[in-house]
Every structure is written in C-alpha cells, then in structure tokens.
Backbone as a printed PyTorch tensor [residue, N CA C, xyz], in Angstrom:
tensor([[[  3.3390, -27.8430,  14.9550],
         [  2.8010, -26.6290,  15.5740],
         [  2.4600, -25.6030,  14.5060]],

        [[  1.3450, -24.9630,  14.6850],
         [  0.9030, -23.9210,  13.7680],
         [  1.6890, -22.6400,  14.0310]],

        [[  1.9310, -21.8940,  12.9530],
         [  2.6230, -20.6040,  13.0520],
         [  1.7810, -19.5080,  12.4260]],

        [[  1.9710, -18.2910,  12.9320],
         [  1.3070, -17.1350,  12.3530],
         [  2.2740, -15.9650,  12.2990]],

        [[  1.9430, -15.0170,  11.4200],
         [  2.7200, -13.7910,  11.2850],
         [  1.9550, -12.6530,  11.9350]],

        [[  2.6420, -11.8620,  12.7270],
         [  2.0750, -10.6560,  13.3240],
         [  3.0420,  -9.5050,  13.0800]],

        [[  2.4990,  -8.3190,  12.9150],
         [  3.3460,  -7.1330,  12.7800],
         [  2.7550,  -6.0010,  13.5890]],

        [[  3.5630,  -5.4510,  14.4710],
         [  3.1590,  -4.2450,  15.1870],
         [  3.4600,  -3.0920,  14.2370]],

        [[  2.4190,  -2.3740,  13.8780],
         [  2.5180,  -1.3220,  12.8700],
         [  3.1990,  -0.0740,  13.4430]],

        [[  3.5510,   0.8790,  12.5670],
         [  4.2630,   2.0700,  13.0420],
         [  3.5690,   2.8180,  14.1860]],

        [[  2.2370,   2.8360,  14.2200],
         [  1.5610,   3.5290,  15.3200],
         [  1.7890,   2.8260,  16.6480]],

        [[  1.7930,   1.4960,  16.6410],
         [  2.0650,   0.7450,  17.8640],
         [  3.4870,   0.9300,  18.3510]],

        [[  4.4360,   0.9660,  17.4100],
         [  5.8400,   1.1980,  17.7570],
         [  6.0080,   2.6060,  18.3150]],

        [[  5.4810,   3.6100,  17.6110],
         [  5.6290,   5.0030,  18.0380],
         [  4.9930,   5.2620,  19.4030]],

        [[  3.9320,   4.5540,  19.7120],
         [  3.2360,   4.7490,  20.9840],
         [  3.8440,   3.9260,  22.1250]],

        [[  4.9100,   3.1770,  21.8410],
         [  5.5900,   2.4240,  22.8870],
         [  4.8100,   1.2210,  23.3890]],

        [[  4.0740,   0.5560,  22.4880],
         [  3.2190,  -0.5630,  22.8770],
         [  3.8230,  -1.9370,  22.5710]],

        [[  5.0480,  -1.9740,  22.0640],
         [  5.6720,  -3.2340,  21.6500],
         [  5.7260,  -4.2420,  22.7950]],

        [[  6.2240,  -3.8290,  23.9370],
         [  6.3550,  -4.7350,  25.0770],
         [  5.0150,  -5.2780,  25.5390]],

        [[  4.0240,  -4.4110,  25.6420],
         [  2.7000,  -4.8510,  26.0840],
         [  2.0920,  -5.8580,  25.1160]],

        [[  2.2500,  -5.6020,  23.8220],
         [  1.6730,  -6.5110,  22.8250],
         [  2.3800,  -7.8610,  22.8550]],

        [[  3.6940,  -7.8620,  22.8920],
         [  4.4310,  -9.1240,  22.9720],
         [  4.0400,  -9.8730,  24.2450]],

        [[  3.9080,  -9.1730,  25.3290],
         [  3.5450,  -9.7860,  26.6020],
         [  2.2010, -10.5110,  26.5290]],

        [[  1.2480,  -9.9630,  25.7900],
         [ -0.0660, -10.6100,  25.6810],
         [  0.0550, -11.9880,  25.0170]],

        [[  0.9020, -12.0940,  24.0210],
         [  1.0770, -13.3840,  23.3310],
         [  1.9020, -14.3580,  24.1750]],

        [[  2.8990, -13.8440,  24.8810],
         [  3.6710, -14.7020,  25.7820],
         [  2.7840, -15.2190,  26.9200]],

        [[  1.9960, -14.3390,  27.4980],
         [  1.1110, -14.7150,  28.5940],
         [  0.0940, -15.7560,  28.1540]],

        [[ -0.3560, -15.6640,  26.9310],
         [ -1.3000, -16.6410,  26.3910],
         [ -0.6580, -18.0170,  26.2560]],

        [[  0.6760, -18.0560,  26.1620],
         [  1.3730, -19.3340,  26.0820],
         [  1.9360, -19.6590,  24.7170]],

        [[  1.9370, -18.6770,  23.8130],
         [  2.5120, -18.9060,  22.4940],
         [  4.0240, -18.7070,  22.5340]],

        [[  4.7120, -19.2920,  21.5590],
         [  6.1690, -19.2480,  21.5040],
         [  6.6190, -18.3270,  20.3780]],

        [[  7.4390, -17.3610,  20.7180],
         [  8.0140, -16.4500,  19.7310],
         [  9.1580, -17.1710,  19.0270]],

        [[  9.0720, -17.3040,  17.6980],
         [ 10.1240, -18.0070,  16.9510],
         [ 10.8330, -17.0970,  15.9410]],

        [[ 10.3280, -15.8690,  15.7590],
         [ 10.9730, -14.9220,  14.8610],
         [ 10.6080, -13.5090,  15.2460]],

        [[ 11.5990, -12.6100,  15.2040],
         [ 11.3750, -11.2150,  15.5900],
         [ 12.3300, -10.3190,  14.8080]],

        [[ 11.7720,  -9.2690,  14.2100],
         [ 12.5770,  -8.2840,  13.4800],
         [ 12.0230,  -6.8920,  13.7400]],

        [[ 12.9330,  -5.9350,  13.8650],
         [ 12.5770,  -4.5250,  13.9500],
         [ 13.1040,  -3.8920,  12.6740]],

        [[ 12.2200,  -3.3910,  11.8260],
         [ 12.6560,  -2.8730,  10.5300],
         [ 11.7030,  -1.8210,   9.9960]],

        [[ 12.1820,  -1.1170,   9.0050],
         [ 11.3330,  -0.2060,   8.2370],
         [ 11.0670,  -0.9090,   6.9150]],

        [[  9.8080,  -1.2610,   6.6780],
         [  9.4410,  -2.0230,   5.4830],
         [  9.6650,  -1.1980,   4.2220]],

        [[ 10.2030,  -1.8400,   3.2140],
         [ 10.3550,  -1.1780,   1.9160],
         [  8.9930,  -1.0850,   1.2450]],

        [[  8.8930,  -0.1950,   0.2850],
         [  7.6440,  -0.0550,  -0.4640],
         [  7.3080,  -1.3700,  -1.1860]],

        [[  8.3230,  -2.0230,  -1.7420],
         [  8.1210,  -3.2930,  -2.4450],
         [  7.5510,  -4.3570,  -1.5070]],

        [[  8.1330,  -4.4800,  -0.3120],
         [  7.6470,  -5.4480,   0.6650],
         [  6.2010,  -5.1290,   1.0600]],

        [[  5.9210,  -3.8670,   1.3150],
         [  4.5720,  -3.4540,   1.7050],
         [  3.5520,  -3.7560,   0.6050]],

        [[  3.9140,  -3.4880,  -0.6360],
         [  2.9990,  -3.7640,  -1.7530],
         [  2.7520,  -5.2620,  -1.9030]],

        [[  3.7730,  -6.0780,  -1.6810],
         [  3.5920,  -7.5310,  -1.7310],
         [  2.7150,  -7.9960,  -0.5690]],

        [[  2.9620,  -7.4330,   0.5940],
         [  2.1980,  -7.8150,   1.7770],
         [  0.7060,  -7.5040,   1.6060]],

        [[  0.3970,  -6.3530,   1.0710],
         [ -0.9960,  -5.9200,   0.9110],
         [ -1.5390,  -6.1630,  -0.5030]],

        [[ -0.9000,  -7.0290,  -1.2580],
         [ -1.2940,  -7.2750,  -2.6620],
         [ -2.7650,  -7.6420,  -2.8090]],

        [[ -3.3280,  -8.3210,  -1.8290],
         [ -4.7350,  -8.7240,  -1.8910],
         [ -5.6610,  -7.4980,  -1.9690]],

        [[ -5.1870,  -6.3510,  -1.5280],
         [ -5.9820,  -5.1250,  -1.5290],
         [ -5.6230,  -4.1830,  -2.6860]],

        [[ -4.8140,  -4.6530,  -3.6270],
         [ -4.2730,  -3.7950,  -4.6860],
         [ -5.3340,  -2.9940,  -5.4380]],

        [[ -6.4870,  -3.5650,  -5.6750],
         [ -7.5370,  -2.8900,  -6.4450],
         [ -8.4480,  -2.0200,  -5.5800]],

        [[ -8.2510,  -2.0280,  -4.3000],
         [ -9.1130,  -1.2590,  -3.4040],
         [ -8.6090,   0.1780,  -3.2960]],

        [[ -9.5200,   1.1040,  -3.0400],
         [ -9.1280,   2.5270,  -3.0010],
         [ -8.1580,   2.8740,  -1.8700]],

        [[ -8.1180,   2.0790,  -0.8220],
         [ -7.2530,   2.3750,   0.3190],
         [ -5.8640,   1.7350,   0.2270]],

        [[ -5.5760,   1.0230,  -0.8690],
         [ -4.2940,   0.3330,  -1.0220],
         [ -3.1080,   1.2880,  -0.8360]],

        [[ -3.1350,   2.4090,  -1.5010],
         [ -2.0240,   3.3670,  -1.4230],
         [ -1.7880,   3.8640,  -0.0130]],

        [[ -2.8540,   4.1520,   0.7070],
         [ -2.6900,   4.6530,   2.0690],
         [ -2.1940,   3.5510,   3.0130]],

        [[ -2.5870,   2.3040,   2.7620],
         [ -2.0620,   1.1770,   3.5490],
         [ -0.5490,   1.0750,   3.3840]],

        [[ -0.1060,   1.1040,   2.1340],
         [  1.3190,   0.9960,   1.8320],
         [  2.0770,   2.1930,   2.4130]],

        [[  1.5250,   3.3910,   2.2310],
         [  2.1740,   4.5860,   2.7830],
         [  2.3280,   4.4850,   4.2930]],

        [[  1.2910,   4.0250,   4.9640],
         [  1.3400,   3.9680,   6.4200],
         [  2.3280,   2.9180,   6.9260]],

        [[  2.2970,   1.7160,   6.3880],
         [  3.1630,   0.6490,   6.8990],
         [  4.6450,   0.9500,   6.6200]],

        [[  4.9220,   1.8090,   5.6370],
         [  6.3040,   2.1970,   5.3330],
         [  6.6960,   3.5180,   5.9980]],

        [[  5.8000,   4.1120,   6.7770],
         [  6.0450,   5.4380,   7.3510],
         [  6.9670,   5.4110,   8.5720]],

        [[  7.1900,   4.2570,   9.1420],
         [  8.0360,   4.1520,  10.3280],
         [  8.3720,   2.7020,  10.5880]],

        [[  9.0840,   2.4510,  11.6660],
         [  9.4840,   1.0750,  11.9540],
         [  8.3020,   0.1920,  12.3510]],

        [[  8.4490,  -1.0860,  12.0450],
         [  7.4810,  -2.1040,  12.4480],
         [  8.2350,  -3.2200,  13.1720]],

        [[  7.4990,  -3.9810,  13.9620],
         [  8.0440,  -5.1650,  14.6060],
         [  7.3460,  -6.3590,  13.9750]],

        [[  8.0990,  -7.1080,  13.1820],
         [  7.5730,  -8.2950,  12.5100],
         [  7.8770,  -9.5130,  13.3800]],

        [[  6.8740, -10.3760,  13.5270],
         [  7.0280, -11.5190,  14.4330],
         [  6.4070, -12.7790,  13.8530]],

        [[  6.9520, -13.9130,  14.2540],
         [  6.3420, -15.2030,  13.9780],
         [  6.1190, -15.8710,  15.3290]],

        [[  4.8810, -16.2860,  15.5530],
         [  4.4910, -16.9600,  16.7890],
         [  4.0350, -18.3670,  16.4600]],

        [[  4.2330, -19.2700,  17.4050],
         [  3.9150, -20.6710,  17.2060],
         [  3.0670, -21.1800,  18.3760]],

        [[  2.1450, -22.0920,  18.0630],
         [  1.3470, -22.7200,  19.1080],
         [  0.1050, -23.3710,  18.5380]],

        [[ -0.5490, -24.1720,  19.3460],
         [ -1.7940, -24.8070,  18.9310],
         [ -2.8570, -23.7400,  18.6950]],

        [[ -3.4240, -23.7260,  17.4980],
         [ -4.4830, -22.7770,  17.1720],
         [ -4.0710, -21.3190,  17.2240]],

        [[ -2.7830, -21.0540,  16.9920],
         [ -2.2620, -19.6980,  17.1570],
         [ -2.8970, -18.6900,  16.1930]],

        [[ -3.2800, -19.1060,  14.9990],
         [ -3.8570, -18.1530,  14.0400],
         [ -5.1980, -17.6350,  14.5450]],

        [[ -6.1090, -18.5430,  14.8670],
         [ -7.4350, -18.1280,  15.3440],
         [ -7.3460, -17.4140,  16.6840]],

        [[ -6.5030, -17.9070,  17.5640],
         [ -6.3620, -17.2920,  18.8750],
         [ -5.7710, -15.8820,  18.7790]],

        [[ -4.7750, -15.7210,  17.9140],
         [ -4.1760, -14.3970,  17.7260],
         [ -5.2090, -13.4100,  17.2040]],

        [[ -6.0570, -13.8560,  16.2790],
         [ -7.1040, -12.9730,  15.7460],
         [ -8.0510, -12.5170,  16.8590]],

        [[ -8.3420, -13.4150,  17.8020],
         [ -9.1990, -13.0480,  18.9370],
         [ -8.4870, -12.0750,  19.8650]],

        [[ -7.2050, -12.3070,  20.1160],
         [ -6.4290, -11.3980,  20.9600],
         [ -6.3130, -10.0150,  20.3230]],

        [[ -6.1860,  -9.9810,  19.0010],
         [ -6.0430,  -8.7180,  18.2740],
         [ -7.3400,  -7.9280,  18.2790]],

        [[ -8.4660,  -8.5880,  17.9940],
         [ -9.7610,  -7.9040,  17.9510],
         [-10.1330,  -7.4590,  16.5560]],

        [[-11.3260,  -6.9270,  16.4250],
         [-11.8600,  -6.4800,  15.1360],
         [-10.9630,  -5.4280,  14.4980]],

        [[-10.9700,  -5.3950,  13.1710],
         [-10.1370,  -4.4570,  12.4080],
         [-10.3680,  -3.0110,  12.8440]],

        [[-11.6070,  -2.6520,  13.0610],
         [-11.9430,  -1.3020,  13.4930],
         [-11.9290,  -1.2520,  15.0240]],

        [[-10.9840,  -0.5310,  15.6190],
         [-10.9050,  -0.4620,  17.0810],
         [-12.1940,   0.0310,  17.7430]],

        [[-12.9990,   0.8000,  17.0220],
         [-14.2390,   1.3080,  17.5960],
         [-15.2590,   0.2030,  17.8410]],

        [[-15.1160,  -0.9260,  17.1230],
         [-16.0290,  -2.0520,  17.3190],
         [-15.3310,  -3.2590,  17.9470]],

        [[-14.0410,  -3.1450,  18.2090],
         [-13.2930,  -4.2470,  18.8230],
         [-13.6890,  -4.3860,  20.2930]],

        [[-13.7570,  -5.6200,  20.7420],
         [-14.1520,  -5.9070,  22.1260],
         [-13.1030,  -5.4060,  23.1200]],

        [[-13.5640,  -4.9010,  24.2760],
         [-12.6190,  -4.5870,  25.3510],
         [-11.8470,  -5.8540,  25.7160]],

        [[-10.5840,  -5.6910,  26.0670],
         [ -9.7330,  -6.8330,  26.3800],
         [ -8.8820,  -7.2670,  25.2040]],

        [[ -9.2740,  -6.8650,  23.9850],
         [ -8.4510,  -7.1480,  22.8150],
         [ -7.4240,  -6.0340,  22.6430]],

        [[ -6.3990,  -6.3110,  21.8680],
         [ -5.3680,  -5.2960,  21.6320],
         [ -5.9710,  -4.0580,  20.9880]],

        [[ -6.7400,  -4.2470,  19.9330],
         [ -7.3370,  -3.0940,  19.2570],
         [ -8.4240,  -2.4420,  20.1000]],

        [[ -9.1930,  -3.2430,  20.8400],
         [-10.2350,  -2.6890,  21.6960],
         [ -9.6720,  -1.8400,  22.8240]],

        [[ -8.5390,  -2.2590,  23.3690],
         [ -7.9260,  -1.5360,  24.4820],
         [ -7.0130,  -0.4030,  24.0330]],

        [[ -6.3290,  -0.5890,  22.9040],
         [ -5.2510,   0.3350,  22.5420],
         [ -5.4530,   1.0700,  21.2200]],

        [[ -6.3480,   0.5760,  20.3740],
         [ -6.5230,   1.1660,  19.0490],
         [ -7.2780,   2.4810,  19.0790]],

        [[ -7.0430,   3.2950,  18.0720],
         [ -7.6840,   4.5990,  17.9700],
         [ -8.7710,   4.5970,  16.9020]],

        [[ -8.3950,   4.2210,  15.6860],
         [ -9.3590,   4.1450,  14.5850],
         [ -8.8580,   3.1290,  13.5660]],

        [[ -9.6490,   2.8950,  12.5470],
         [ -9.3260,   1.8390,  11.5810],
         [ -8.0000,   2.0860,  10.8490]],

        [[ -7.6350,   3.3430,  10.6760],
         [ -6.3790,   3.6680,  10.0130],
         [ -5.1720,   3.5730,  10.9270]],

        [[ -5.4180,   3.4670,  12.2240],
         [ -4.3600,   3.3680,  13.2340],
         [ -4.7490,   2.2470,  14.1930]],

        [[ -4.7250,   1.0160,  13.6770],
         [ -5.2170,  -0.0990,  14.4840],
         [ -4.1090,  -0.9980,  15.0450]],

        [[ -2.8880,  -0.5110,  15.0830],
         [ -1.7650,  -1.0140,  15.8640],
         [ -1.0850,  -2.2930,  15.3840]],

        [[ -1.8530,  -3.2730,  14.9170],
         [ -1.2600,  -4.5910,  14.6860],
         [ -1.9040,  -5.2870,  13.4960]],

        [[ -1.0980,  -6.0730,  12.8110],
         [ -1.5870,  -6.9350,  11.7270],
         [ -1.3990,  -8.3800,  12.1670]],

        [[ -2.3580,  -9.2320,  11.8140],
         [ -2.2260, -10.6570,  12.0710],
         [ -2.7510, -11.4640,  10.9020]],

        [[ -2.0630, -12.5230,  10.5510],
         [ -2.5090, -13.4060,   9.4670],
         [ -3.9020, -13.9370,   9.7890]],

        [[ -4.7180, -14.1150,   8.7330],
         [ -6.1070, -14.5270,   8.9450],
         [ -6.3870, -15.9890,   8.6090]],

        [[ -5.4170, -16.7080,   8.0720],
         [ -5.6280, -18.1040,   7.6780],
         [ -4.2670, -18.7800,   7.5330]],

        [[ -4.2380, -20.1150,   7.5660],
         [ -2.9540, -20.8190,   7.4260],
         [ -2.2040, -20.4610,   6.1470]],

        [[ -2.9060, -20.3290,   5.0320],
         [ -2.2480, -19.9990,   3.7570],
         [ -1.6630, -18.5840,   3.8060]],

        [[ -2.4110, -17.6670,   4.3930],
         [ -1.9330, -16.2870,   4.5290],
         [ -0.7120, -16.2420,   5.4360]],

        [[ -0.7690, -16.9700,   6.5360],
         [  0.3560, -17.0030,   7.4730],
         [  1.6200, -17.5130,   6.7890]],

        [[  1.4780, -18.5960,   6.0520],
         [  2.6310, -19.1700,   5.3560],
         [  3.2170, -18.1590,   4.3610]],

        [[  2.3470, -17.4920,   3.5980],
         [  2.7990, -16.5020,   2.6200],
         [  3.5120, -15.3400,   3.3230]],

        [[  2.8750, -14.8030,   4.3700],
         [  3.4360, -13.6290,   5.0400],
         [  4.7340, -13.9580,   5.7780]],

        [[  4.8020, -15.1170,   6.4040],
         [  6.0540, -15.5130,   7.0580],
         [  7.1730, -15.5880,   6.0270]],

        [[  6.9040, -16.1970,   4.8750],
         [  7.9070, -16.3030,   3.8160],
         [  8.2970, -14.9590,   3.2230]],

        [[  7.3880, -14.0200,   3.2620],
         [  7.6450, -12.6820,   2.7260],
         [  8.5730, -11.8820,   3.6590]],

        [[  8.3600, -12.0040,   4.9430],
         [  9.0670, -11.1870,   5.9260],
         [ 10.2930, -11.8630,   6.5400]],

        [[ 10.3680, -13.2040,   6.4740],
         [ 11.4480, -13.9390,   7.1270],
         [ 12.0360, -14.9930,   6.2090]],

        [[ 13.3650, -15.1790,   6.3050],
         [ 14.0130, -16.3350,   5.6940],
         [ 13.9420, -17.4790,   6.7040]],

        [[ 13.9230, -18.6980,   6.2260],
         [ 13.8010, -19.8660,   7.1090],
         [ 14.8590, -19.8690,   8.2120]],

        [[ 16.0800, -19.4790,   7.8670],
         [ 17.1580, -19.5000,   8.8640],
         [ 17.0140, -18.4070,   9.9280]],

        [[ 16.0840, -17.4900,   9.7450],
         [ 15.8340, -16.4600,  10.7570],
         [ 14.8250, -16.9110,  11.8140]],

        [[ 14.2210, -18.0570,  11.5970],
         [ 13.2490, -18.5890,  12.5520],
         [ 13.9340, -19.6050,  13.4550]],

        [[ 13.6310, -19.5490,  14.7330],
         [ 14.2870, -20.4030,  15.7290],
         [ 13.3020, -21.4720,  16.1960]],

        [[ 13.6700, -22.7140,  15.9830],
         [ 12.8760, -23.8320,  16.4870],
         [ 13.3540, -24.1410,  17.8970]],

        [[ 12.4760, -23.9390,  18.8580],
         [ 12.8350, -24.2000,  20.2480],
         [ 11.5680, -24.4920,  21.0450]],

        [[ 11.7530, -25.0300,  22.2190],
         [ 10.6190, -25.3440,  23.0730],
         [ 10.8730, -24.7830,  24.4680]],

        [[ 10.0280, -23.8580,  24.8990],
         [ 10.1800, -23.3150,  26.2520],
         [ 10.0190, -24.4250,  27.3040]],

        [[ 10.6860, -24.2730,  28.4300],
         [ 10.6110, -25.2640,  29.5000],
         [  9.2040, -25.3890,  30.0790]],

        [[  8.3790, -24.3670,  29.9350],
         [  7.0350, -24.4300,  30.4980],
         [  6.0230, -25.1250,  29.5750]],

        [[  6.4490, -25.5560,  28.4080],
         [  5.5390, -26.1970,  27.4530],
         [  4.7060, -27.3230,  28.0720]],

        [[  5.2920, -28.2240,  28.8760],
         [  4.4620, -29.2930,  29.4550],
         [  3.3600, -28.7630,  30.3770]],

        [[  3.5200, -27.5480,  30.8820],
         [  2.5190, -26.9660,  31.7700],
         [  1.4160, -26.2770,  30.9800]],

        [[  1.6020, -26.1350,  29.6720],
         [  0.6210, -25.4770,  28.8170],
         [ -0.1440, -26.4400,  27.9400]],

        [[  0.4580, -27.5740,  27.6150],
         [ -0.1390, -28.5010,  26.6470],
         [ -0.1320, -29.9250,  27.1980]],

        [[ -1.2030, -30.6340,  26.9100],
         [ -1.2730, -32.0420,  27.3170],
         [ -0.4180, -32.8870,  26.4040]]])
C-alpha cells in the first residue's frame, strides 16, 4: 500500500478545521496510520522545506509552520499520493477547485491550510522526517473489502 504525508498547518488548526480535513480522507477510504499534534521545531521545518531553501519565501514558510501547532499525519491507500493532491487542491486557494480542501477552506497562498507530499520519494522523505517507524500503525479497517477488489 502506498503512503503519503499530510500536515494540517497552523492556520487549519487555529481555525478548527482538523476534524473536517481528517473526515475527508476517511470518507475517501484512506487509512490513517500515523497522527501527531505538535509544534514543529525550526530545525524540522527547515529540513521539511529544504527544497525551497534558495527561494525568497523560504524564511516565511519556516516562520509560519513553526508559529503554532500542526497535525502531522500518514495516510495509506491505493494511489493515496495523487488522490490526496486532488483532495487538497491547487497551492493557491484562489485558483483551487471548489470541493477541494483549499478551494473550500483556504484564504490565500500564505494560509493554504494543508501540506501534502507530491511524489513517492517526497512522501518517503517526509514520513521519515516527521515519524519514527514505531509510531506508524499497520492495520486494516474492517471495511477494506468494501473499498478494494
């Protein structure tokens, strides 16, 4: 089964959207295998956003993700990376489709509520950055046969 990393950013937590966001992934049929509520350290944030280190917005990204609590999650399922990206919507909420998390709940590009891994390699890196292997739970919901052939 494919896994992806998602993080509800401080704006999503502060606005009380955690339950709604988790519900969208559960309703889709994905399995939650890791969940943490934490305030990211500056070191963790810099590692997470390292790909953007040379960009002018790097500092503000790090400042924002460390400004309050986040909900870090690992989800599992067939095609979960691509599907999660569709559920999340475009990076800029102003251009995100209605029905997506960012399209329905986002305000602007600097307050876009959620992060999601964009590729299998990114997911693997981010999961390893935010979670130890023993923090992930391998389990199968009883409804799995009703979701997958």
